[in-house]
Amino acid sequence: MSRSMSFVRAPVASLDAKRAEQESDAAFLDMLHSDIADNPGRIEPIPASLFGRMERLRAKAEANRARTELLEG
């Protein structure tokens, strides 16, 4: 094989799987829209404390990832 003919190994996505995923997403969004339209009184803001907790968990996960990553060199 010559140097000019190199092969790139890239992941191949299944078109059928992608379509099924899009259909599933659309069905979920339709259900969510119907539920919101039928029950608007159930909608409540997300508490600020939950956002704080999510940020703390994200920071811990990033710190753990940084500690366990193997670097070449």
Short mmCIF file of C-alpha atoms in Angstrom, two decimals:
data_model
loop_
_atom_site.label_atom_id
_atom_site.label_comp_id
_atom_site.label_asym_id
_atom_site.label_seq_id
_atom_site.Cartn_x
_atom_site.Cartn_y
_atom_site.Cartn_z
CA MET A 1 0.00 0.00 0.00
CA SER A 2 1.40 3.39 -0.90
CA ARG A 3 1.68 6.24 1.54
CA SER A 4 -0.88 8.30 -0.40
CA MET A 5 -3.58 5.68 0.16
CA SER A 6 -4.25 5.87 3.85
CA PHE A 7 -7.46 4.70 5.39
CA VAL A 8 -9.31 6.58 8.06
CA ARG A 9 -11.23 4.45 10.50
CA ALA A 10 -14.25 6.45 11.50
CA PRO A 11 -17.37 5.27 13.28
CA VAL A 12 -20.26 4.59 10.94
CA ALA A 13 -23.71 5.59 12.14
CA SER A 14 -26.70 3.51 11.19
CA LEU A 15 -29.24 5.61 9.35
CA ASP A 16 -32.08 3.39 10.59
CA ALA A 17 -30.92 3.76 14.19
CA LYS A 18 -30.65 7.54 13.79
CA ARG A 19 -34.17 7.74 12.35
CA ALA A 20 -35.55 5.58 15.18
CA GLU A 21 -33.83 7.85 17.71
CA GLN A 22 -35.33 10.94 16.07
CA GLU A 23 -38.80 9.36 16.06
CA SER A 24 -38.43 8.45 19.71
CA ASP A 25 -37.32 11.99 20.57
CA ALA A 26 -40.26 13.44 18.64
CA ALA A 27 -42.73 11.12 20.41
CA PHE A 28 -41.33 12.13 23.81
CA LEU A 29 -41.53 15.83 22.97
CA ASP A 30 -45.12 15.40 21.74
CA MET A 31 -46.05 13.67 25.01
CA LEU A 32 -44.31 16.39 27.02
CA HIS A 33 -46.08 19.13 25.06
CA SER A 34 -49.46 17.46 25.62
CA ASP A 35 -48.80 17.09 29.34
CA ILE A 36 -47.78 20.74 29.68
CA ALA A 37 -50.82 21.88 27.69
CA ASP A 38 -53.19 19.68 29.74
CA ASN A 39 -51.66 20.50 33.14
CA PRO A 40 -50.07 23.97 33.10
CA GLY A 41 -50.45 24.31 36.88
CA ARG A 42 -47.90 21.56 37.45
CA ILE A 43 -45.06 23.60 35.98
CA GLU A 44 -42.72 24.89 38.66
CA PRO A 45 -39.32 26.55 38.48
CA ILE A 46 -36.27 24.45 39.22
CA PRO A 47 -34.96 25.40 42.68
CA ALA A 48 -31.63 27.27 42.71
CA SER A 49 -30.37 24.75 45.29
CA LEU A 50 -30.66 21.99 42.68
CA PHE A 51 -28.52 23.95 40.22
CA GLY A 52 -25.92 24.41 42.97
CA ARG A 53 -25.92 20.70 43.73
CA MET A 54 -25.54 19.88 40.03
CA GLU A 55 -22.57 22.25 39.76
CA ARG A 56 -20.87 20.68 42.80
CA LEU A 57 -21.36 17.18 41.36
CA ARG A 58 -20.00 18.31 37.99
CA ALA A 59 -16.92 19.82 39.66
CA LYS A 60 -16.29 16.58 41.60
CA ALA A 61 -16.65 14.50 38.43
CA GLU A 62 -14.22 16.73 36.53
CA ALA A 63 -11.71 16.58 39.40
CA ASN A 64 -11.96 12.77 39.48
CA ARG A 65 -11.54 12.58 35.72
CA ALA A 66 -8.46 14.82 35.85
CA ARG A 67 -6.93 12.62 38.56
CA THR A 68 -7.50 9.36 36.68
CA GLU A 69 -6.63 10.38 33.10
CA LEU A 70 -3.52 8.74 31.75
CA LEU A 71 -1.35 11.05 29.71
CA GLU A 72 1.20 9.89 27.17
CA GLY A 73 4.54 11.56 26.91
#
